[in-house]
PDB file of C-alpha atoms in Angstrom:
ATOM      1  CA  MET A   1     -13.726 -23.895 -42.643  1.00 52.00           C
ATOM      2  CA  ASP A   2     -10.569 -24.576 -44.639  1.00 54.00           C
ATOM      3  CA  ILE A   3      -6.971 -23.760 -43.657  1.00 56.00           C
ATOM      4  CA  LYS A   4      -6.906 -20.573 -45.772  1.00 56.00           C
ATOM      5  CA  GLY A   5     -10.007 -19.264 -44.007  1.00 53.00           C
ATOM      6  CA  ILE A   6      -8.562 -20.009 -40.568  1.00 51.00           C
ATOM      7  CA  THR A   7      -5.235 -18.411 -41.489  1.00 50.00           C
ATOM      8  CA  PHE A   8      -7.001 -15.329 -42.858  1.00 50.00           C
ATOM      9  CA  THR A   9      -9.052 -15.028 -39.641  1.00 52.00           C
ATOM     10  CA  ILE A  10      -5.983 -15.353 -37.406  1.00 52.00           C
ATOM     11  CA  VAL A  11      -3.980 -12.839 -39.454  1.00 44.00           C
ATOM     12  CA  THR A  12      -6.906 -10.412 -39.433  1.00 47.00           C
ATOM     13  CA  GLN A  13      -7.295 -10.734 -35.661  1.00 51.00           C
ATOM     14  CA  MET A  14      -3.562 -10.218 -35.096  1.00 45.00           C
ATOM     15  CA  PHE A  15      -3.581  -7.147 -37.348  1.00 44.00           C
ATOM     16  CA  LEU A  16      -6.576  -5.736 -35.490  1.00 40.00           C
ATOM     17  CA  LEU A  17      -4.934  -6.405 -32.114  1.00 39.00           C
ATOM     18  CA  VAL A  18      -1.690  -4.695 -33.157  1.00 40.00           C
ATOM     19  CA  PHE A  19      -3.658  -1.752 -34.545  1.00 43.00           C
ATOM     20  CA  LEU A  20      -5.684  -1.333 -31.350  1.00 40.00           C
ATOM     21  CA  LEU A  21      -2.646  -1.595 -29.089  1.00 40.00           C
ATOM     22  CA  SER A  22      -0.652   0.905 -31.111  1.00 43.00           C
ATOM     23  CA  ALA A  23      -3.572   3.339 -31.202  1.00 41.00           C
ATOM     24  CA  SER A  24      -3.845   3.677 -27.405  1.00 39.00           C
ATOM     25  CA  LYS A  25      -1.427   5.853 -25.466  1.00 42.00           C
ATOM     26  CA  PRO A  26      -1.463   6.134 -21.648  1.00 44.00           C
ATOM     27  CA  VAL A  27      -1.513   9.936 -21.339  1.00 42.00           C
ATOM     28  CA  LYS A  28      -1.952  12.248 -24.290  1.00 46.00           C
ATOM     29  CA  ALA A  29      -1.296  15.994 -24.249  1.00 45.00           C
ATOM     30  CA  ASP A  30      -5.049  16.622 -24.258  1.00 55.00           C
ATOM     31  CA  ASP A  31      -5.423  14.339 -21.242  1.00 72.00           C
ATOM     32  CA  LYS A  32      -2.763  16.306 -19.346  1.00 83.00           C
ATOM     33  CA  THR A  33      -4.608  19.537 -20.108  1.00 87.00           C
ATOM     34  CA  PHE A  34      -7.874  17.990 -18.909  1.00 87.00           C
ATOM     35  CA  VAL A  35      -6.214  16.655 -15.754  1.00 89.00           C
ATOM     36  CA  ARG A  36      -4.547  19.988 -15.063  1.00 91.00           C
ATOM     37  CA  LYS A  37      -7.834  21.902 -15.477  1.00 91.00           C
ATOM     38  CA  LEU A  38      -9.656  19.609 -13.067  1.00 91.00           C
ATOM     39  CA  CYS A  39      -6.828  19.449 -10.548  1.00 93.00           C
ATOM     40  CA  ASP A  40      -6.552  23.242 -10.547  1.00 93.00           C
ATOM     41  CA  GLN A  41     -10.094  23.352  -9.176  1.00 93.00           C
ATOM     42  CA  THR A  42      -9.239  21.178  -6.151  1.00 92.00           C
ATOM     43  CA  LEU A  43      -7.856  22.415  -2.840  1.00 92.00           C
ATOM     44  CA  GLU A  44      -4.587  20.613  -3.609  1.00 93.00           C
ATOM     45  CA  PRO A  45      -3.824  21.060  -7.334  1.00 93.00           C
ATOM     46  CA  ASP A  46      -0.183  19.942  -7.229  1.00 95.00           C
ATOM     47  CA  VAL A  47      -0.877  16.844  -5.156  1.00 95.00           C
ATOM     48  CA  CYS A  48      -3.797  15.961  -7.439  1.00 95.00           C
ATOM     49  CA  LEU A  49      -1.790  16.447 -10.627  1.00 93.00           C
ATOM     50  CA  ASN A  50       1.272  14.531  -9.416  1.00 94.00           C
ATOM     51  CA  CYS A  51      -0.831  11.609  -8.243  1.00 94.00           C
ATOM     52  CA  ILE A  52      -2.910  11.268 -11.405  1.00 93.00           C
ATOM     53  CA  LEU A  53       0.008  11.689 -13.797  1.00 91.00           C
ATOM     54  CA  SER A  54       2.032   9.113 -11.868  1.00 91.00           C
ATOM     55  CA  ASP A  55      -0.611   6.470 -12.638  1.00 86.00           C
ATOM     56  CA  THR A  56       0.457   5.800 -16.229  1.00 84.00           C
ATOM     57  CA  GLY A  57      -1.400   2.502 -16.391  1.00 82.00           C
ATOM     58  CA  ARG A  58      -4.804   4.137 -16.086  1.00 80.00           C
ATOM     59  CA  GLU A  59      -6.437   6.351 -18.693  1.00 78.00           C
ATOM     60  CA  SER A  60      -6.792   9.879 -17.334  1.00 76.00           C
ATOM     61  CA  SER A  61      -9.404  11.244 -19.699  1.00 79.00           C
ATOM     62  CA  ASN A  62     -12.358  10.691 -17.387  1.00 88.00           C
ATOM     63  CA  VAL A  63     -13.170  11.699 -13.845  1.00 93.00           C
ATOM     64  CA  SER A  64     -13.815   8.195 -12.511  1.00 93.00           C
ATOM     65  CA  ASN A  65     -10.321   7.027 -13.510  1.00 93.00           C
ATOM     66  CA  MET A  66      -8.799  10.166 -12.027  1.00 94.00           C
ATOM     67  CA  THR A  67     -10.705   9.606  -8.785  1.00 95.00           C
ATOM     68  CA  TYR A  68      -9.547   5.989  -8.708  1.00 96.00           C
ATOM     69  CA  SER A  69      -5.936   7.159  -9.071  1.00 95.00           C
ATOM     70  CA  ILE A  70      -6.320   9.593  -6.183  1.00 96.00           C
ATOM     71  CA  LEU A  71      -7.886   6.925  -3.965  1.00 97.00           C
ATOM     72  CA  PHE A  72      -5.028   4.589  -4.832  1.00 97.00           C
ATOM     73  CA  CYS A  73      -2.505   7.255  -3.839  1.00 97.00           C
ATOM     74  CA  MET A  74      -4.423   7.710  -0.563  1.00 97.00           C
ATOM     75  CA  TYR A  75      -4.348   3.956  -0.033  1.00 98.00           C
ATOM     76  CA  SER A  76      -0.569   3.907  -0.563  1.00 97.00           C
ATOM     77  CA  GLN A  77       0.007   6.763   1.886  1.00 97.00           C
ATOM     78  CA  THR A  78      -2.162   5.189   4.597  1.00 97.00           C
ATOM     79  CA  THR A  79      -0.316   1.903   4.121  1.00 97.00           C
ATOM     80  CA  TYR A  80       3.001   3.715   4.614  1.00 98.00           C
ATOM     81  CA  ALA A  81       1.581   5.501   7.670  1.00 97.00           C
ATOM     82  CA  HIS A  82       0.442   2.172   9.119  1.00 97.00           C
ATOM     83  CA  GLN A  83       3.896   0.653   8.593  1.00 98.00           C
ATOM     84  CA  CYS A  84       5.540   3.684  10.179  1.00 97.00           C
ATOM     85  CA  ALA A  85       3.197   3.640  13.205  1.00 97.00           C
ATOM     86  CA  ASP A  86       3.762  -0.102  13.592  1.00 97.00           C
ATOM     87  CA  HIS A  87       7.525   0.414  13.576  1.00 97.00           C
ATOM     88  CA  LEU A  88       7.189   3.147  16.222  1.00 96.00           C
ATOM     89  CA  TYR A  89       4.929   0.889  18.305  1.00 96.00           C
ATOM     90  CA  GLN A  90       7.400  -1.984  18.206  1.00 96.00           C
ATOM     91  CA  ASN A  91      10.344   0.226  19.148  1.00 95.00           C
ATOM     92  CA  THR A  92       9.052   2.085  22.174  1.00 93.00           C
ATOM     93  CA  ALA A  93       8.753   1.047  25.800  1.00 92.00           C
ATOM     94  CA  ALA A  94       6.969   4.108  27.215  1.00 91.00           C
ATOM     95  CA  VAL A  95       3.435   3.008  28.083  1.00 92.00           C
ATOM     96  CA  ARG A  96       1.614   6.169  26.965  1.00 92.00           C
ATOM     97  CA  LEU A  97       3.568   6.382  23.715  1.00 93.00           C
ATOM     98  CA  LYS A  98       3.023   2.684  23.070  1.00 94.00           C
ATOM     99  CA  THR A  99      -0.735   3.205  23.486  1.00 94.00           C
ATOM    100  CA  THR A 100      -0.626   6.178  21.121  1.00 95.00           C
ATOM    101  CA  TYR A 101       1.306   4.284  18.464  1.00 96.00           C
ATOM    102  CA  ARG A 102      -0.990   1.249  18.821  1.00 96.00           C
ATOM    103  CA  VAL A 103      -4.104   3.373  18.305  1.00 96.00           C
ATOM    104  CA  CYS A 104      -2.489   5.132  15.350  1.00 96.00           C
ATOM    105  CA  ARG A 105      -1.257   1.859  13.860  1.00 97.00           C
ATOM    106  CA  ASP A 106      -4.700   0.297  14.150  1.00 98.00           C
ATOM    107  CA  THR A 107      -6.558   3.305  12.745  1.00 97.00           C
ATOM    108  CA  MET A 108      -4.160   3.629   9.815  1.00 97.00           C
ATOM    109  CA  LEU A 109      -4.630  -0.076   9.048  1.00 97.00           C
ATOM    110  CA  SER A 110      -8.376   0.499   9.172  1.00 97.00           C
ATOM    111  CA  ALA A 111      -8.004   3.493   6.830  1.00 97.00           C
ATOM    112  CA  SER A 112      -5.921   1.443   4.416  1.00 97.00           C
ATOM    113  CA  ASN A 113      -8.437  -1.412   4.386  1.00 97.00           C
ATOM    114  CA  THR A 114     -11.336   1.002   3.995  1.00 98.00           C
ATOM    115  CA  LEU A 115      -9.647   2.684   1.037  1.00 98.00           C
ATOM    116  CA  TRP A 116      -9.066  -0.719  -0.561  1.00 98.00           C
ATOM    117  CA  ASP A 117     -12.811  -1.297  -0.241  1.00 98.00           C
ATOM    118  CA  GLY A 118     -13.338   2.112  -1.846  1.00 97.00           C
ATOM    119  CA  LEU A 119     -11.117   1.131  -4.757  1.00 97.00           C
ATOM    120  CA  THR A 120     -13.154  -2.007  -5.368  1.00 97.00           C
ATOM    121  CA  LYS A 121     -16.324   0.095  -5.276  1.00 97.00           C
ATOM    122  CA  MET A 122     -14.819   2.493  -7.838  1.00 96.00           C
ATOM    123  CA  GLU A 123     -14.142  -0.449 -10.155  1.00 95.00           C
ATOM    124  CA  VAL A 124     -17.859  -1.268 -10.263  1.00 96.00           C
ATOM    125  CA  SER A 125     -18.903   2.401 -10.542  1.00 95.00           C
ATOM    126  CA  ASP A 126     -20.351   2.510  -7.016  1.00 96.00           C
ATOM    127  CA  TYR A 127     -19.159   6.084  -6.525  1.00 96.00           C
ATOM    128  CA  LYS A 128     -21.411   6.891  -3.582  1.00 97.00           C
ATOM    129  CA  ASN A 129     -20.030   4.061  -1.442  1.00 97.00           C
ATOM    130  CA  ALA A 130     -16.477   4.709  -2.648  1.00 97.00           C
ATOM    131  CA  HIS A 131     -16.916   8.274  -1.388  1.00 97.00           C
ATOM    132  CA  VAL A 132     -18.179   6.933   1.945  1.00 97.00           C
ATOM    133  CA  SER A 133     -15.031   4.781   2.154  1.00 97.00           C
ATOM    134  CA  ALA A 134     -12.813   7.815   1.531  1.00 97.00           C
ATOM    135  CA  ARG A 135     -14.603   9.790   4.267  1.00 97.00           C
ATOM    136  CA  MET A 136     -14.306   6.899   6.722  1.00 98.00           C
ATOM    137  CA  ALA A 137     -10.580   6.634   6.001  1.00 97.00           C
ATOM    138  CA  HIS A 138     -10.283  10.380   6.593  1.00 97.00           C
ATOM    139  CA  LEU A 139     -11.930   9.941  10.012  1.00 97.00           C
ATOM    140  CA  ASP A 140      -9.424   7.194  10.829  1.00 96.00           C
ATOM    141  CA  LEU A 141      -6.653   9.615   9.953  1.00 95.00           C
ATOM    142  CA  LEU A 142      -8.081  12.125  12.431  1.00 95.00           C
ATOM    143  CA  ARG A 143      -8.359   9.413  15.114  1.00 95.00           C
ATOM    144  CA  CYS A 144      -4.632   8.874  14.793  1.00 95.00           C
ATOM    145  CA  VAL A 145      -3.985  12.594  15.275  1.00 93.00           C
ATOM    146  CA  PHE A 146      -6.290  12.705  18.301  1.00 94.00           C
ATOM    147  CA  ALA A 147      -4.489   9.717  19.844  1.00 93.00           C
ATOM    148  CA  PHE A 148      -1.335  11.790  20.121  1.00 91.00           C
ATOM    149  CA  ARG A 149      -3.216  14.483  22.053  1.00 90.00           C
ATOM    150  CA  LYS A 150      -5.205  12.072  24.204  1.00 91.00           C
ATOM    151  CA  TYR A 151      -2.583   9.566  25.320  1.00 87.00           C
ATOM    152  CA  ALA A 152       0.839  11.146  25.024  1.00 84.00           C
ATOM    153  CA  ASP A 153       0.422  14.861  24.298  1.00 82.00           C
ATOM    154  CA  VAL A 154       3.475  14.800  22.046  1.00 85.00           C
ATOM    155  CA  PRO A 155       3.855  15.894  18.436  1.00 87.00           C
ATOM    156  CA  VAL A 156       3.341  13.339  15.692  1.00 91.00           C
ATOM    157  CA  PRO A 157       6.762  12.065  14.524  1.00 93.00           C
ATOM    158  CA  ALA A 158       7.869  13.725  11.269  1.00 94.00           C
ATOM    159  CA  GLU A 159       7.857  10.644   9.025  1.00 96.00           C
ATOM    160  CA  LEU A 160       4.402   9.553  10.168  1.00 95.00           C
ATOM    161  CA  LEU A 161       3.142  13.114   9.915  1.00 95.00           C
ATOM    162  CA  SER A 162       4.341  13.428   6.313  1.00 96.00           C
ATOM    163  CA  TYR A 163       2.332  10.347   5.263  1.00 96.00           C
ATOM    164  CA  MET A 164      -0.711  11.634   7.117  1.00 96.00           C
ATOM    165  CA  VAL A 165      -0.481  15.126   5.610  1.00 96.00           C
ATOM    166  CA  GLN A 166      -0.143  13.663   2.119  1.00 97.00           C
ATOM    167  CA  THR A 167      -3.207  11.486   2.760  1.00 96.00           C
ATOM    168  CA  LYS A 168      -5.190  14.524   3.926  1.00 96.00           C
ATOM    169  CA  ARG A 169      -4.202  16.487   0.823  1.00 97.00           C
ATOM    170  CA  LEU A 170      -5.220  13.615  -1.423  1.00 97.00           C
ATOM    171  CA  PHE A 171      -8.536  13.394   0.433  1.00 97.00           C
ATOM    172  CA  ASP A 172      -9.159  17.084  -0.287  1.00 96.00           C
ATOM    173  CA  ALA A 173      -8.533  16.458  -3.987  1.00 96.00           C
ATOM    174  CA  ALA A 174     -10.751  13.359  -3.951  1.00 96.00           C
ATOM    175  CA  GLN A 175     -13.617  15.328  -2.401  1.00 95.00           C
ATOM    176  CA  PHE A 176     -13.805  17.543  -5.482  1.00 94.00           C
ATOM    177  CA  MET A 177     -13.630  14.587  -7.859  1.00 95.00           C
ATOM    178  CA  PHE A 178     -16.470  12.831  -6.048  1.00 96.00           C
ATOM    179  CA  LEU A 179     -18.615  15.948  -6.428  1.00 94.00           C
ATOM    180  CA  LEU A 180     -18.169  15.627 -10.184  1.00 92.00           C
ATOM    181  CA  LEU A 181     -19.187  11.963 -10.085  1.00 91.00           C
ATOM    182  CA  ASP A 182     -22.433  12.511  -8.162  1.00 74.00           C
TER     183      ASP A 182
END
């Protein structure tokens, strides 16, 4: 192949690359309408919508991408909950509270790791096992709540509770999305 042929090929490939990159937009108006319609059918429409629209790096025109976004939001919230529980654990001396925070810290770490596994399953379209991961993480969330009743019989601290409530709401939204993927 001569230099003109190579140059023509490179220029053509560059033109095609620029064209393809300029043609794709993260979230179009139609995508927002689609997302809104699906999120409105979940138990937590606002949480669903805010989570999916915040993930601008992922196309939101199909249910699997939307479900991935929700699982990622769940993963983030459980990670924050784990960090919060760990901080509480490290800064308390009361034996019963320390036990409660340790159980909660450990279960939130388990939930976070399980959701990460779910995200990797979503990437390979293994929706059934990704759904199992989400349900297991939800059970870990409940174990943390039960630890407060079992060991200390005190309310869950506000910051930790807010992460846990957000995770539960995201789980409710994910449940609906998984039904659409089955």
